[in-house]
CSV table of C-alpha atoms in Angstrom, one decimal:
chain,number,residue,atom,x,y,z
A,1,MET,CA,54.3,-27.2,-50.5
A,2,THR,CA,51.4,-25.0,-51.6
A,3,TYR,CA,49.4,-22.8,-49.3
A,4,THR,CA,45.8,-21.8,-50.0
A,5,LYS,CA,44.0,-18.9,-48.5
A,6,THR,CA,40.9,-19.9,-46.6
A,7,ALA,CA,38.2,-17.7,-45.1
A,8,LEU,CA,37.7,-17.7,-41.4
A,9,THR,CA,34.3,-18.9,-40.3
A,10,ASP,CA,32.4,-18.9,-37.1
A,11,ARG,CA,30.9,-22.1,-35.4
A,12,SER,CA,27.9,-22.1,-37.7
A,13,GLY,CA,30.0,-21.9,-40.9
A,14,ASN,CA,29.2,-18.2,-41.6
A,15,PRO,CA,32.1,-15.9,-42.6
A,16,ALA,CA,33.6,-14.5,-39.4
A,17,SER,CA,33.8,-10.8,-38.8
A,18,PRO,CA,37.0,-9.1,-37.9
A,19,PRO,CA,37.7,-8.8,-34.1
A,20,ILE,CA,36.5,-5.5,-32.5
A,21,ARG,CA,39.4,-3.5,-31.1
A,22,ASP,CA,39.1,-1.8,-27.7
A,23,SER,CA,39.5,1.9,-28.2
A,24,ARG,CA,41.8,2.0,-25.2
A,25,GLU,CA,44.1,-0.6,-26.7
A,26,LYS,CA,47.5,0.6,-27.8
A,27,THR,CA,47.2,1.3,-31.5
A,28,SER,CA,50.8,2.0,-32.5
A,29,SER,CA,54.3,1.3,-31.5
A,30,THR,CA,54.8,5.0,-30.5
A,31,GLY,CA,52.7,4.5,-27.3
A,32,THR,CA,49.8,6.9,-28.2
A,33,GLY,CA,47.2,4.6,-26.6
A,34,SER,CA,46.5,3.9,-23.0
A,35,ALA,CA,45.1,0.8,-21.4
A,36,ALA,CA,44.0,2.6,-18.2
A,37,PRO,CA,41.8,5.7,-17.9
A,38,SER,CA,43.6,8.9,-16.8
A,39,THR,CA,43.3,10.2,-13.3
A,40,SER,CA,42.5,13.9,-12.7
A,41,THR,CA,45.0,16.0,-10.7
A,42,SER,CA,42.6,16.3,-7.8
A,43,GLU,CA,42.0,12.6,-7.7
A,44,ALA,CA,45.7,11.9,-7.7
A,45,LYS,CA,46.3,14.5,-4.9
A,46,ASP,CA,43.5,12.8,-2.9
A,47,LYS,CA,45.0,9.4,-3.3
A,48,THR,CA,48.5,10.7,-2.4
A,49,GLN,CA,47.2,12.4,0.8
A,50,SER,CA,45.2,9.3,1.8
A,51,ILE,CA,48.2,7.1,1.3
A,52,SER,CA,50.7,9.3,3.2
A,53,GLY,CA,48.2,10.5,5.8
A,54,SER,CA,48.7,14.2,5.0
A,55,ALA,CA,50.1,16.5,2.3
A,56,TYR,CA,53.8,16.8,1.9
A,57,ASP,CA,55.2,19.5,4.1
A,58,PRO,CA,58.8,20.5,3.2
A,59,TYR,CA,59.2,22.6,6.3
A,60,ASP,CA,57.7,20.2,8.8
A,61,ALA,CA,55.3,22.9,10.1
A,62,LYS,CA,53.3,20.3,11.9
A,63,ASP,CA,56.1,19.9,14.4
A,64,TYR,CA,55.5,23.4,15.8
A,65,ASN,CA,52.9,24.6,18.2
A,66,SER,CA,52.7,28.3,17.0
A,67,SER,CA,53.5,30.4,14.0
A,68,GLN,CA,56.1,32.3,16.1
A,69,ASP,CA,58.0,29.1,17.0
A,70,PHE,CA,57.9,28.0,13.4
A,71,ALA,CA,59.1,31.3,12.1
A,72,ASP,CA,61.9,31.5,14.7
A,73,ASP,CA,63.3,28.3,13.3
A,74,LYS,CA,62.5,28.5,9.6
A,75,TYR,CA,62.6,32.1,8.5
A,76,GLU,CA,66.2,31.7,7.3
A,77,GLU,CA,65.1,28.9,5.0
A,78,PHE,CA,62.3,31.0,3.7
A,79,TYR,CA,64.8,33.8,3.0
A,80,ASP,CA,67.3,31.5,1.4
A,81,TYR,CA,65.1,29.3,-0.7
A,82,GLU,CA,62.0,31.4,-1.5
A,83,ASP,CA,62.5,34.1,-4.1
A,84,GLU,CA,59.7,36.4,-3.0
A,85,TYR,CA,61.3,37.8,0.2
A,86,GLU,CA,63.6,40.8,0.0
A,87,ASP,CA,64.9,40.7,3.6
A,88,GLU,CA,64.7,38.5,6.6
A,89,ASP,CA,61.8,40.4,8.2
A,90,GLU,CA,59.6,39.6,5.1
A,91,ALA,CA,60.8,36.0,5.3
A,92,TYR,CA,59.8,35.8,9.0
A,93,ASP,CA,56.4,37.2,8.2
A,94,GLY,CA,56.1,34.7,5.3
A,95,ALA,CA,57.0,31.8,7.6
A,96,GLU,CA,54.3,32.9,10.0
A,97,ASP,CA,51.8,33.1,7.2
A,98,TYR,CA,52.8,29.7,5.9
A,99,TRP,CA,52.2,28.1,9.4
A,100,ASN,CA,48.9,29.9,9.8
A,101,ASP,CA,47.7,28.8,6.3
A,102,GLU,CA,48.7,25.2,7.0
A,103,TYR,CA,47.4,25.0,10.6
């Protein structure tokens, strides 16, 4: 069996041009291309907040009515988990500031 190479033609019989590749199409097996446009950090944050209803709050500050109430319950966590506080008084002040900044 013998194969012969034939040129591709379009409907009118003219030589066909090679297909045009989309610049977003993946161009190698290493995954350097992307099929979807990238999302900026602020757009991603806005989408996350709109999906969840509010920003992530690791200390549940929204559950407290005042900065003092929040600090009374959470200052130990600020002291234990935040590196910037040298003693519990600073952690208490930091907890109050956190609540005031958020609410």
